[in-house]
Every structure is written in structure tokens, then in C-alpha cells.
Tab-separated table of N, CA and C in Angstrom:
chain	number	residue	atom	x	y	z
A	274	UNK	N	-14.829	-3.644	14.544
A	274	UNK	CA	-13.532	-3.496	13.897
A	274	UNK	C	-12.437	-3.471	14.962
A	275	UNK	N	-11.713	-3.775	14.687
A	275	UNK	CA	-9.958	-3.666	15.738
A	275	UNK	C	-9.887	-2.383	15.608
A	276	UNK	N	-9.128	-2.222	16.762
A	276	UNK	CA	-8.500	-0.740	16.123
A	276	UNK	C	-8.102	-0.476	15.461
A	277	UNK	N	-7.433	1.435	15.193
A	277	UNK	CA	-6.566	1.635	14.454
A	277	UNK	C	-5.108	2.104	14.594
A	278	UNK	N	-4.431	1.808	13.985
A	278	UNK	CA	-3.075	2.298	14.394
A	278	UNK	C	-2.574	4.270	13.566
A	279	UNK	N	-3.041	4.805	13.934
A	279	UNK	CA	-2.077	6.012	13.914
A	279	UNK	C	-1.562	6.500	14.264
A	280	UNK	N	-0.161	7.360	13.046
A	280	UNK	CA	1.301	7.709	13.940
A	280	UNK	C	0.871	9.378	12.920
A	281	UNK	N	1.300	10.284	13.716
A	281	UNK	CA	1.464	11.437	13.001
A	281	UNK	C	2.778	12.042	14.232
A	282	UNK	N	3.234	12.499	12.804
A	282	UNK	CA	4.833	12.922	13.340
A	282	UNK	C	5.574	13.731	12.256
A	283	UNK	N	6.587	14.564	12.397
A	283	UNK	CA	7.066	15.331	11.504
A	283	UNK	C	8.358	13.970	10.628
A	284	UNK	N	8.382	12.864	11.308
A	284	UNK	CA	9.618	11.908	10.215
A	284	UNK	C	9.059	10.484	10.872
A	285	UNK	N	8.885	9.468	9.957
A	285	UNK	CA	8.738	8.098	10.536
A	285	UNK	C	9.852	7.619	9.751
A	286	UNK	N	10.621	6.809	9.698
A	286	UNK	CA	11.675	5.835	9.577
A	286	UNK	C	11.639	4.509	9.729
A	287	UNK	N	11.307	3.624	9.143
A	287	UNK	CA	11.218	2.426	9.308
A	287	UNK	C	12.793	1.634	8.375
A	288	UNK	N	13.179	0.912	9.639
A	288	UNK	CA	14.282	-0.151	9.160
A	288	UNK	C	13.774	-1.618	8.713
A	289	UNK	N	12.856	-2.447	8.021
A	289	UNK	CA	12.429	-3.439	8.826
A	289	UNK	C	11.458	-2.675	9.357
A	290	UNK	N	10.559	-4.185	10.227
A	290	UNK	CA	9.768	-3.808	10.773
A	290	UNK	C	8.737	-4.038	10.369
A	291	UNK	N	6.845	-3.679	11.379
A	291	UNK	CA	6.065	-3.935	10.472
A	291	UNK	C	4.710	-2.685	11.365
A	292	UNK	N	4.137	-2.425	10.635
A	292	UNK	CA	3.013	-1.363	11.251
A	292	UNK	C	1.750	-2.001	10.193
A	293	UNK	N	1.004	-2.649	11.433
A	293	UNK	CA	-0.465	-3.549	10.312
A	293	UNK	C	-1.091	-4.011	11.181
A	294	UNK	N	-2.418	-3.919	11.046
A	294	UNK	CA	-3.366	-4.406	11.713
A	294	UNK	C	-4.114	-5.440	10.896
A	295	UNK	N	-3.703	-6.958	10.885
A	295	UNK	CA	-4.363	-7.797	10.359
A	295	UNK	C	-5.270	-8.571	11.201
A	296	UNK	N	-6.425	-8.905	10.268
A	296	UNK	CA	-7.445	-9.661	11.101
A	296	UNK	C	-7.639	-11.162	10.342
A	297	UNK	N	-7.335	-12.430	11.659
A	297	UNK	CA	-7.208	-13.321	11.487
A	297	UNK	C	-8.275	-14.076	11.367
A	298	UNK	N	-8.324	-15.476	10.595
A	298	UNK	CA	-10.064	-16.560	10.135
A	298	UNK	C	-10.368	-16.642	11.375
A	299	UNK	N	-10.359	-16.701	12.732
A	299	UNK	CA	-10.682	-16.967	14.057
A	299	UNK	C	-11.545	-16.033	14.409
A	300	UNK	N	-11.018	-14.853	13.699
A	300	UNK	CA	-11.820	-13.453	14.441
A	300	UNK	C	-13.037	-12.992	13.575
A	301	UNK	N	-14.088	-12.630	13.588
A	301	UNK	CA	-14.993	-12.112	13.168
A	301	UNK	C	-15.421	-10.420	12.725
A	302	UNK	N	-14.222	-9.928	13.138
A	302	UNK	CA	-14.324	-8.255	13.409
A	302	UNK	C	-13.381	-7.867	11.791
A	303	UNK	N	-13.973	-7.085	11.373
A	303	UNK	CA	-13.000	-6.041	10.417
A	303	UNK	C	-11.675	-5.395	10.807
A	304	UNK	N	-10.519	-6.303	9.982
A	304	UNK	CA	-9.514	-5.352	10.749
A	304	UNK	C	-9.416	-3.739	10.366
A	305	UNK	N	-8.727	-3.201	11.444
A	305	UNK	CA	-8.508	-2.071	11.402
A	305	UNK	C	-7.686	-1.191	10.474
A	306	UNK	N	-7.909	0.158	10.698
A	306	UNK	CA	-7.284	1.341	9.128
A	306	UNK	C	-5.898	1.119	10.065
A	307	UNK	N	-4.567	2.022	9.099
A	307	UNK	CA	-3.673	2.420	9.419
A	307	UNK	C	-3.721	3.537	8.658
A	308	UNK	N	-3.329	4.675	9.325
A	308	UNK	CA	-3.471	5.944	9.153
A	308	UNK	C	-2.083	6.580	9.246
A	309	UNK	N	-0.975	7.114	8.851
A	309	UNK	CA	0.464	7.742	8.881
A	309	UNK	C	0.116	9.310	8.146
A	310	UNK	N	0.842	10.020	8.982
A	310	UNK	CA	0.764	11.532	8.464
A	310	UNK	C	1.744	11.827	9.286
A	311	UNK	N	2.395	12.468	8.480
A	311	UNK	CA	4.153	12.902	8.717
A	311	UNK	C	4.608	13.367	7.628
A	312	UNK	N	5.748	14.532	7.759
A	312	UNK	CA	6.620	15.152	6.943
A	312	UNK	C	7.287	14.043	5.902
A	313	UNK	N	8.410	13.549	6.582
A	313	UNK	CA	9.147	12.658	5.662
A	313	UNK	C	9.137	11.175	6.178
A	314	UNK	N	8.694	10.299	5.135
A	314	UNK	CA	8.443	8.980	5.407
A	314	UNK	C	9.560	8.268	4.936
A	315	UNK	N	10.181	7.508	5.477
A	315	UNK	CA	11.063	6.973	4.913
A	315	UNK	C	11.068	5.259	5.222
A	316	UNK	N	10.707	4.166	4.046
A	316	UNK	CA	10.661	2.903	4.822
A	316	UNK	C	11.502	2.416	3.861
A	317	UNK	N	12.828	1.191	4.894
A	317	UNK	CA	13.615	0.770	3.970
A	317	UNK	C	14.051	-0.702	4.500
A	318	UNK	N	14.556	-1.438	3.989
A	318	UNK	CA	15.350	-3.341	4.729
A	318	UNK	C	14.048	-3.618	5.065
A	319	UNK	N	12.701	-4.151	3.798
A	319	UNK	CA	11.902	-4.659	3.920
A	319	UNK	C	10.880	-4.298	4.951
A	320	UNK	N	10.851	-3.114	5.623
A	320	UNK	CA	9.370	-2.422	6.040
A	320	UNK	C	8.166	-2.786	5.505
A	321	UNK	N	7.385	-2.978	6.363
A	321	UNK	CA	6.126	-3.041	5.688
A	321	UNK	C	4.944	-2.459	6.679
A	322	UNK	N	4.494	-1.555	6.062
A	322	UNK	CA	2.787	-0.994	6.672
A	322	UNK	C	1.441	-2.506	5.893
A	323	UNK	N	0.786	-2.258	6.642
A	323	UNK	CA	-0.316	-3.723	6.137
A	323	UNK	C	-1.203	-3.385	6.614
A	324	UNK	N	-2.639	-3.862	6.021
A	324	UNK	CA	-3.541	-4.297	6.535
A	324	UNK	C	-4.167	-5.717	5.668
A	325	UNK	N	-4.608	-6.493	6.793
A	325	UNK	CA	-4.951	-7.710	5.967
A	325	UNK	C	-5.864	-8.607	6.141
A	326	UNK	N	-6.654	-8.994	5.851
A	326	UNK	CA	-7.646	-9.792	6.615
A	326	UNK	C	-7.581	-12.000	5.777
A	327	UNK	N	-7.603	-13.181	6.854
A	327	UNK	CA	-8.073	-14.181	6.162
A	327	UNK	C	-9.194	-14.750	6.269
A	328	UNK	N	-10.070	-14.016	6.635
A	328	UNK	CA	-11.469	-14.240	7.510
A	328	UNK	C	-12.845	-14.158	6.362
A	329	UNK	N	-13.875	-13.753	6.731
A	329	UNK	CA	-14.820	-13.544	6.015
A	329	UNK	C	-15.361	-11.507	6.078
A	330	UNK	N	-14.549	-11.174	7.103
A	330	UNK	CA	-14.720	-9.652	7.365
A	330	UNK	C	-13.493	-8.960	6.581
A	331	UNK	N	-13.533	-7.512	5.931
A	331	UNK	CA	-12.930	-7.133	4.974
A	331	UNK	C	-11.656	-6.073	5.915
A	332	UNK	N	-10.541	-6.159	5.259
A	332	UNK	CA	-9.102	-5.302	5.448
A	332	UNK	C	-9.114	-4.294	6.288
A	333	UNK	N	-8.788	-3.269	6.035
A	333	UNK	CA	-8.849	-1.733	6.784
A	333	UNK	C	-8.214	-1.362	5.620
A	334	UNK	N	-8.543	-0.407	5.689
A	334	UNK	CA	-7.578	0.735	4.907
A	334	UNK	C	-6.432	1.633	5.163
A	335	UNK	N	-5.702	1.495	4.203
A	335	UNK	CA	-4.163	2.246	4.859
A	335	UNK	C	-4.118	3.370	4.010
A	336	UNK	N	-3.820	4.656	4.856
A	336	UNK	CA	-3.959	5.811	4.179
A	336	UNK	C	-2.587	6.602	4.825
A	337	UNK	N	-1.904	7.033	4.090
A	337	UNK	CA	-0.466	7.954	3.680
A	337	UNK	C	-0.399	9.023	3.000
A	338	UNK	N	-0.497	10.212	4.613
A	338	UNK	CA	-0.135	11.769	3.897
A	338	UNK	C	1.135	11.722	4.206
A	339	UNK	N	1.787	12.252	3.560
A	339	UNK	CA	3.617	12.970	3.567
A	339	UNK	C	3.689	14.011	2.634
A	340	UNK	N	4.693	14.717	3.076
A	340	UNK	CA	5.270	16.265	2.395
A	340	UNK	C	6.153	15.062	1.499
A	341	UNK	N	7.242	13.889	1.612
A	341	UNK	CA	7.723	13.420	0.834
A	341	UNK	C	7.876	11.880	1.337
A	342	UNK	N	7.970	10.946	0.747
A	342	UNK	CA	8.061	9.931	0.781
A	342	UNK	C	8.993	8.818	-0.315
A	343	UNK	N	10.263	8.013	0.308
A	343	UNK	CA	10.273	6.706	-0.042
A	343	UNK	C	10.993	5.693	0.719
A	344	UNK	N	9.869	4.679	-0.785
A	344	UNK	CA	9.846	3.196	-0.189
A	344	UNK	C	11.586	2.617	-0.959
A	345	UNK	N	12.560	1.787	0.095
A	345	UNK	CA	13.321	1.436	-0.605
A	345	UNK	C	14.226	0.020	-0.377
A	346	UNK	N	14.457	-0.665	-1.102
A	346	UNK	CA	15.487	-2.192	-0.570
A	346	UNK	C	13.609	-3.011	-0.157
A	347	UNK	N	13.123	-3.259	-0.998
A	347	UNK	CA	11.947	-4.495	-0.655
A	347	UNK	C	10.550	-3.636	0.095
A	348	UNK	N	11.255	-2.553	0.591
A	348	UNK	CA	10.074	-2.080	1.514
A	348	UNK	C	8.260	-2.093	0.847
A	349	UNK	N	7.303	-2.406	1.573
A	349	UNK	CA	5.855	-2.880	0.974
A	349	UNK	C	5.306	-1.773	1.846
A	350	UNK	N	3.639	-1.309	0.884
A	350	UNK	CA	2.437	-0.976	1.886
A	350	UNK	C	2.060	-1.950	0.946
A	351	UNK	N	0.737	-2.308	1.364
A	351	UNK	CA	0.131	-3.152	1.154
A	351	UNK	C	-1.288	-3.344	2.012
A	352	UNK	N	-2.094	-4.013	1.274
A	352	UNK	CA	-3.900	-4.556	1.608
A	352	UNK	C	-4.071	-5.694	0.982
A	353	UNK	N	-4.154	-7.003	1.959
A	353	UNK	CA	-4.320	-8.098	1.248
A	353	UNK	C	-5.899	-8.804	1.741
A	354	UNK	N	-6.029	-9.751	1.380
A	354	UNK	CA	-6.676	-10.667	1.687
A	354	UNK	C	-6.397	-11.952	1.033
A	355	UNK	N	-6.281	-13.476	2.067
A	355	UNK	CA	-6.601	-14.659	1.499
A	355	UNK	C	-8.421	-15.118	2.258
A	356	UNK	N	-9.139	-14.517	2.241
A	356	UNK	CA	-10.264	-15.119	2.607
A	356	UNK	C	-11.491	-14.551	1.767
A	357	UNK	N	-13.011	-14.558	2.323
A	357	UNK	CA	-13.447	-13.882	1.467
A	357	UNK	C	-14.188	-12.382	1.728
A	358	UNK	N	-13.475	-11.911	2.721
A	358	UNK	CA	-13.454	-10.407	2.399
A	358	UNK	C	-12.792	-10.035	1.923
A	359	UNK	N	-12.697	-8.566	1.518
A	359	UNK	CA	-12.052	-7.740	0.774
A	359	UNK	C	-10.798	-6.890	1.444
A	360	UNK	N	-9.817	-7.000	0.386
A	360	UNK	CA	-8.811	-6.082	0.623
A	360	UNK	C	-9.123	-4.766	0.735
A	361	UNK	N	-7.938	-3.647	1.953
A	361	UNK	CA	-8.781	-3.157	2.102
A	361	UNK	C	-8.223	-1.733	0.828
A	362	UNK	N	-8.607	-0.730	0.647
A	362	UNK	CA	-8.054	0.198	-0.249
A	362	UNK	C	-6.711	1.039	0.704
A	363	UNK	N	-5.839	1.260	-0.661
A	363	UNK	CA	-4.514	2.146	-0.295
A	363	UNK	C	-4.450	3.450	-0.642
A	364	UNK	N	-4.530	4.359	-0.089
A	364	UNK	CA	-4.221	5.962	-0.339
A	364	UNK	C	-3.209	6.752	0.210
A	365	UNK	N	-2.347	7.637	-0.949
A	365	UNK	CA	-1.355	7.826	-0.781
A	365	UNK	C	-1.443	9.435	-1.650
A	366	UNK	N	-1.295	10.095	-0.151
A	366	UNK	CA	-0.995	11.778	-1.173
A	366	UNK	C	0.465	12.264	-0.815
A	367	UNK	N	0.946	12.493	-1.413
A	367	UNK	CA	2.780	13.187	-1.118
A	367	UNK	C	2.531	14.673	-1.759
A	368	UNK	N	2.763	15.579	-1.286
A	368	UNK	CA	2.995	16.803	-1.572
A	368	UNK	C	3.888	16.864	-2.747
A	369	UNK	N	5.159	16.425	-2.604
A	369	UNK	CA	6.621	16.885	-3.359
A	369	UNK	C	6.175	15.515	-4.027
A	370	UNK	N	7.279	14.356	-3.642
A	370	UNK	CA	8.028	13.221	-4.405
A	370	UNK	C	7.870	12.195	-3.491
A	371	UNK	N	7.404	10.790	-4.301
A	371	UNK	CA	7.368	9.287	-3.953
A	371	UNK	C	7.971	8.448	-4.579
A	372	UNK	N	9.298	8.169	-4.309
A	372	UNK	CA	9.984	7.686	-4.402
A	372	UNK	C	10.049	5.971	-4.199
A	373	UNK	N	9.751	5.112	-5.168
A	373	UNK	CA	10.014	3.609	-5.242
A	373	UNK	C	11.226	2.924	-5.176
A	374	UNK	N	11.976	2.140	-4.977
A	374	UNK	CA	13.958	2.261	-5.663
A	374	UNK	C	13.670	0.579	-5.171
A	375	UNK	N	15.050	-0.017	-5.703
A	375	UNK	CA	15.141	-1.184	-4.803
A	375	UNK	C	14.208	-2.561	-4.628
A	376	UNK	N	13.421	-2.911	-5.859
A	376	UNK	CA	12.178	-4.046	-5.360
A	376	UNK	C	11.328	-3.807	-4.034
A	377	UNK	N	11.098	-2.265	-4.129
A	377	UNK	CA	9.770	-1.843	-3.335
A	377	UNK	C	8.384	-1.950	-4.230
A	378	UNK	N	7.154	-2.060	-3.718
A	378	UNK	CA	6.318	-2.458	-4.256
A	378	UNK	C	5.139	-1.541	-3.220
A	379	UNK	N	3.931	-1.062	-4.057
A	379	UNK	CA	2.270	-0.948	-2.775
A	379	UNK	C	1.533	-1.874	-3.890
A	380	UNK	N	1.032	-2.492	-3.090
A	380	UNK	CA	0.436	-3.661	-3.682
A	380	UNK	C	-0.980	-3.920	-3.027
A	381	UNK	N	-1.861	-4.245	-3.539
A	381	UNK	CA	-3.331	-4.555	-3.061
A	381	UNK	C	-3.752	-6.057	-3.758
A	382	UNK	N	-3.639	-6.671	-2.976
A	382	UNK	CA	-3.896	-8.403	-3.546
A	382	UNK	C	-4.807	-9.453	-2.649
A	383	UNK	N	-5.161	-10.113	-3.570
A	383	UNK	CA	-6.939	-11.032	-3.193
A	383	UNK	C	-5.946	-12.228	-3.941
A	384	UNK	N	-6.080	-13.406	-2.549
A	384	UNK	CA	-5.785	-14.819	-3.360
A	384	UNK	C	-6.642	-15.858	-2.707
A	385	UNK	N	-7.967	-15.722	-2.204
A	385	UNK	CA	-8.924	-15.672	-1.454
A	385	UNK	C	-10.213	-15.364	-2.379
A	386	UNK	N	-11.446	-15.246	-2.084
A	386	UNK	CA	-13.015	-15.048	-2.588
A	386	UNK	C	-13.082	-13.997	-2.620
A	387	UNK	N	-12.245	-12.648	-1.542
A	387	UNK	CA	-12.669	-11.148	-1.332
A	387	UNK	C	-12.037	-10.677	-2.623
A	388	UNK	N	-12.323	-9.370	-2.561
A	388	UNK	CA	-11.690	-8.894	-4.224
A	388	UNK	C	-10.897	-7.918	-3.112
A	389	UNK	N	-9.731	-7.552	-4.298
A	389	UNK	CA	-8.673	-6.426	-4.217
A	389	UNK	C	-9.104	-5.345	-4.234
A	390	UNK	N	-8.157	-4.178	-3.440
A	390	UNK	CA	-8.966	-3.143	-3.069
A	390	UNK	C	-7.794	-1.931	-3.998
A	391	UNK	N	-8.529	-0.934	-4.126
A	391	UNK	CA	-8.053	-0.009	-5.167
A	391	UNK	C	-6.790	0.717	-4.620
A	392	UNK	N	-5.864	1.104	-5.486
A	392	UNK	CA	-4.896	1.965	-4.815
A	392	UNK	C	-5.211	2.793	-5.892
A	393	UNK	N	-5.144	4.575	-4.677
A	393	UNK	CA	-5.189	5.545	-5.154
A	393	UNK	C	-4.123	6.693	-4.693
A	394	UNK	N	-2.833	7.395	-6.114
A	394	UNK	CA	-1.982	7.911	-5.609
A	394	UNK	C	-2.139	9.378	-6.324
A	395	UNK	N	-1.549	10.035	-5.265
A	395	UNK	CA	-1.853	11.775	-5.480
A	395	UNK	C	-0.334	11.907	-4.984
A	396	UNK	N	0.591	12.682	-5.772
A	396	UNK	CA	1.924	12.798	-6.272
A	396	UNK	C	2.375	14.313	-6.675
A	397	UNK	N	3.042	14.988	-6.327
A	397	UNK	CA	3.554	15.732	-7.353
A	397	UNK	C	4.581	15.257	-8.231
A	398	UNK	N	5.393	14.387	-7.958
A	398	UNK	CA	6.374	13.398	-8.434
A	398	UNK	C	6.487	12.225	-8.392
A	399	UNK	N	6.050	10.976	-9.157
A	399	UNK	CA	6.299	9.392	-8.663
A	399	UNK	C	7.554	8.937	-9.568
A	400	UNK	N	8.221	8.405	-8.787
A	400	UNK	CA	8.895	7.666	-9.440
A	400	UNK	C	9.284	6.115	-8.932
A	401	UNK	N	9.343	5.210	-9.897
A	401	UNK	CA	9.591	3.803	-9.816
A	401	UNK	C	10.569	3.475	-10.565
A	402	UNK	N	11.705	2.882	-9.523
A	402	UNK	CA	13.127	2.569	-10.053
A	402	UNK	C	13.311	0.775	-9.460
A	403	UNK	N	14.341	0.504	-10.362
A	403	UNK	CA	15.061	-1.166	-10.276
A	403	UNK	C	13.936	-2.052	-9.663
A	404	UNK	N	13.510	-2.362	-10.484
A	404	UNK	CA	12.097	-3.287	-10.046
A	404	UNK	C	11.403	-3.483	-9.148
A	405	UNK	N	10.825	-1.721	-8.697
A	405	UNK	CA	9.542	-1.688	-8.043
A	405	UNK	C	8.586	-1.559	-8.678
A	406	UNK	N	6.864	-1.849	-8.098
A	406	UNK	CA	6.007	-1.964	-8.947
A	406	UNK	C	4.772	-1.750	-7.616
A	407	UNK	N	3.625	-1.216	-8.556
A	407	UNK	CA	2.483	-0.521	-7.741
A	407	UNK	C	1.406	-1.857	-9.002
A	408	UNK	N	0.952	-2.361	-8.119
A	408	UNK	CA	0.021	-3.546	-8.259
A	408	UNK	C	-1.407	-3.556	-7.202
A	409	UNK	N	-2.456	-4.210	-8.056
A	409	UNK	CA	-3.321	-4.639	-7.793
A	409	UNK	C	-3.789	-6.245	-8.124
A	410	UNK	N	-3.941	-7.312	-7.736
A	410	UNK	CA	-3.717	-8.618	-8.147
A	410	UNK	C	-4.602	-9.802	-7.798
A	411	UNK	N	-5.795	-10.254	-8.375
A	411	UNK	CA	-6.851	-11.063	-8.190
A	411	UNK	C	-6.565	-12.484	-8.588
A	412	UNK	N	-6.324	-13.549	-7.670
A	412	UNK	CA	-6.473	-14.628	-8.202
A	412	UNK	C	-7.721	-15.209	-8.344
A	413	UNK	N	-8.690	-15.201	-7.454
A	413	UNK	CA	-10.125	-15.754	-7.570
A	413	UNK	C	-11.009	-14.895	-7.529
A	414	UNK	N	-10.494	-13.992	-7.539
A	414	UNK	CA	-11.412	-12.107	-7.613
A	414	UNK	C	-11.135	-11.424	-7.989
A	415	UNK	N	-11.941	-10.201	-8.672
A	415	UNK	CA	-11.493	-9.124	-9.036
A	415	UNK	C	-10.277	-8.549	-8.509
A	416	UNK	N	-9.337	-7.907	-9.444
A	416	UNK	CA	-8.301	-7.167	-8.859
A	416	UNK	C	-8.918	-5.697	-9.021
A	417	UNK	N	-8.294	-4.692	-7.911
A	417	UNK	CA	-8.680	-3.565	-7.842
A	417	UNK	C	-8.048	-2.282	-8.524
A	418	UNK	N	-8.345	-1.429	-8.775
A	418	UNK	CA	-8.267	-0.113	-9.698
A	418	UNK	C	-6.825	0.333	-9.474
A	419	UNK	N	-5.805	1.163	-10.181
A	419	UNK	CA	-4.966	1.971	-9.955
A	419	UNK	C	-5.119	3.243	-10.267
A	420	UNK	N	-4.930	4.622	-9.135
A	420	UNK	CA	-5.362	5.811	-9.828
A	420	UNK	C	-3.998	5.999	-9.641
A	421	UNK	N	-3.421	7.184	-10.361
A	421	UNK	CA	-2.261	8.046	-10.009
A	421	UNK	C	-2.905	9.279	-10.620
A	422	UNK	N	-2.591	10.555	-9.660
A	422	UNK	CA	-2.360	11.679	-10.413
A	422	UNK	C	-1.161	12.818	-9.739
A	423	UNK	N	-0.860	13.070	-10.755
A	423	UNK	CA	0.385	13.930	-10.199
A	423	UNK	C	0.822	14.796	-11.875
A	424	UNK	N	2.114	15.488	-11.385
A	424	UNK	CA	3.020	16.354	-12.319
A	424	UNK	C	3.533	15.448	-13.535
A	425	UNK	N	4.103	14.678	-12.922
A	425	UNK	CA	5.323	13.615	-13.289
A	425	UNK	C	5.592	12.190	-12.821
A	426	UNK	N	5.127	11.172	-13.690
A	426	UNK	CA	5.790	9.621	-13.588
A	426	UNK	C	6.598	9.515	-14.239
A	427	UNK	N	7.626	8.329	-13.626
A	427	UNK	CA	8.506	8.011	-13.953
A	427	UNK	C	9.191	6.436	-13.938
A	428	UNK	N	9.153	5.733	-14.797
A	428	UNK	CA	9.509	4.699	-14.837
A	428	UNK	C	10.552	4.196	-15.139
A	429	UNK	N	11.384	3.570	-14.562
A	429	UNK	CA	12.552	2.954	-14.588
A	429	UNK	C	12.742	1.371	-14.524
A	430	UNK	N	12.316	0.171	-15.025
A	430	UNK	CA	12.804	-1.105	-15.004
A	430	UNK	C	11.866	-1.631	-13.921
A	431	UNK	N	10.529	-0.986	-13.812
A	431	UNK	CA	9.530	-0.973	-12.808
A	431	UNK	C	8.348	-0.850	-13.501
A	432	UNK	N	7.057	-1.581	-12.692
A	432	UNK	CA	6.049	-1.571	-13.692
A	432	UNK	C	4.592	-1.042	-12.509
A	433	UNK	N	3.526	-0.991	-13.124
A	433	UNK	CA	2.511	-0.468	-12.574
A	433	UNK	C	1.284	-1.239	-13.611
A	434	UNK	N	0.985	-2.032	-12.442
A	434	UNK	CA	-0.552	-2.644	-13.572
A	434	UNK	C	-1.485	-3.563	-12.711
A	435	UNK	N	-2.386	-4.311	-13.315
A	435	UNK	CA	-3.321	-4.304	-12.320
A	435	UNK	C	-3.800	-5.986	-13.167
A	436	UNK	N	-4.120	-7.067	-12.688
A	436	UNK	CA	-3.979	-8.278	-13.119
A	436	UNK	C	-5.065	-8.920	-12.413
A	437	UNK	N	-5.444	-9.921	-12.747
A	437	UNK	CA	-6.527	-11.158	-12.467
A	437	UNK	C	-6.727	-12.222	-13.200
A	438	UNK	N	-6.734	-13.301	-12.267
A	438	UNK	CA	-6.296	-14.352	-13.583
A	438	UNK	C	-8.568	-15.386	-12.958
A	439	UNK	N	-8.796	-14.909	-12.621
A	439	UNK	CA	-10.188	-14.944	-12.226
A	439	UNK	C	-10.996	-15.364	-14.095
A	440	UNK	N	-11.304	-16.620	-13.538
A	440	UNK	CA	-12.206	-16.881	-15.037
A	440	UNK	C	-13.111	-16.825	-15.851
């Protein structure tokens, strides 16, 4: 496997930008987890955390503790794959509030042979505003699971669902 990238810190801030360990069809190795644990997360102007693989070896997994967190203006986590390993799974625990706004999205998507990998969110508060959306999405594979559990969802002009158009 590649490495992994972890940041633990009491605030990460992302403007832009990108924190992902993708593994390319050339390489043979599993890409690597991304791991973030920090107080307040804040990613916004199209940030994106990733892991991704187009190879035949499967994603990493991206996993997100925060006391609070949001994604906002386009900002992505995300686990993809176009090859035929697997995306890798997304986990996300927030103490307080996770905040979506702005056409932010966590998304787990297979357009490739590998299947989509599950996102699982632990919340005391979610909310999804102005067309963000928490997706899972299979074109030639299974798409993967959505958990949420928490206090309180909240939906605003934003959706949460899980799709495959696989025949």
C-alpha cells in the first residue's frame, strides 16, 4: 500500500486544495488511507480530501474525526474508483454539527469494474443545504451503502441517496 496521509490538529482549513492519496493503472499497490482528526474542520473554494484508485488494487479509506465540521462552496471528500478495484469506504464522526452548504458533496463512486465503497456518518447534527448531496454511485458496479446516525438531519434543496445504473 502507499502511504498514509495523517493530519491531527486542533483546526484544518482548507481553501482549495487537495489532501489524497490516489493510486494510479501503472502502479500495483493499494492506495493509501487518509486519516484527519482535529477540532474544527473547515473545507471551502472546492477542497477536496480523496482517495482513489484506476488500477486493479482497491482505494484507501478516508476517515474524519472532528468536534465540528463544514464542507462549503463545491468542497468534496470523496473515494472513487475508475478501474476494477474498489472504492475505498468514507467515515465521518463529528461530535456537535456537519455542516454541507454551497454544492458540497462526500461522495463514494465506481465508474470502473470495482464497486463503491460505503459511507458511514456519526453526527450529532447533519445538515445539507443549496445543493449538497452525500452519494454513493455505481455505473458498472454496485454502489455502496449510506449510514447516518445522529440527533438531527436536515435537508435543504440537497439530497442523500445511493444509485447504480449496473444491469
Amino acid at each position: 500500500a502507499f502511504g498514509q496521509v495523517e493530519i491531527k490538529a486542533p483546526r484544518l482549513t482548507m481553501d482549495g486544495g487537495t489532501i489524497g492519496t490516489p493510486s494510479r493503472l501503472s502502479i500495483s499497490v493499494r492506495a493509501g488511507n487518509v486519516h484527519v482528526n482535529v477540532g474544527q474542520l473547515t473545507l471551502q473554494g472546492q477542497a477536496l480530501i480523496n482517495t482513489s484508485t484506476s488500477s486493479a488494487q482497491d482505494a484507501g479509506m478516508v476517515k474524519i474525526q472532528a468536534t465540528d465540521a463544514a464542507l462549503t462552496n463545491g468542497a468534496t471528500i470523496s473515494a472513487e474508483t475508475t478501474g476494477s478495484g474498489n472504492a475505498g469506504q468514507i467515515e465521518i464522526a463529528v461530535d456537535r454539527g456537519l455542516v454541507l452548504s454551497e454544492a458540497s458533496r462526500i461522495t463514494s463512486s465506481t465508474t470502473g469494474e470495482g464497486e463503491a465503497g460505503s459511507i458511514d456518518i456519526t453526527a450529532d447534527e447533519l445538515a445539507l443545504r443549496a445543493n449538497s448531496e452525500i452519494t454513493t454511485e455505481g455505473l458498472q458496479a454496485d454502489g455502496g451503502n449510506i449510514t447516518i446516525q445522529g440527533r438531527r438531519v436536515l435537508l435543504q434543496d440537497s439530497a442523500i441517496r445511493t444509485t447504480t445504473d449496473r444491469g
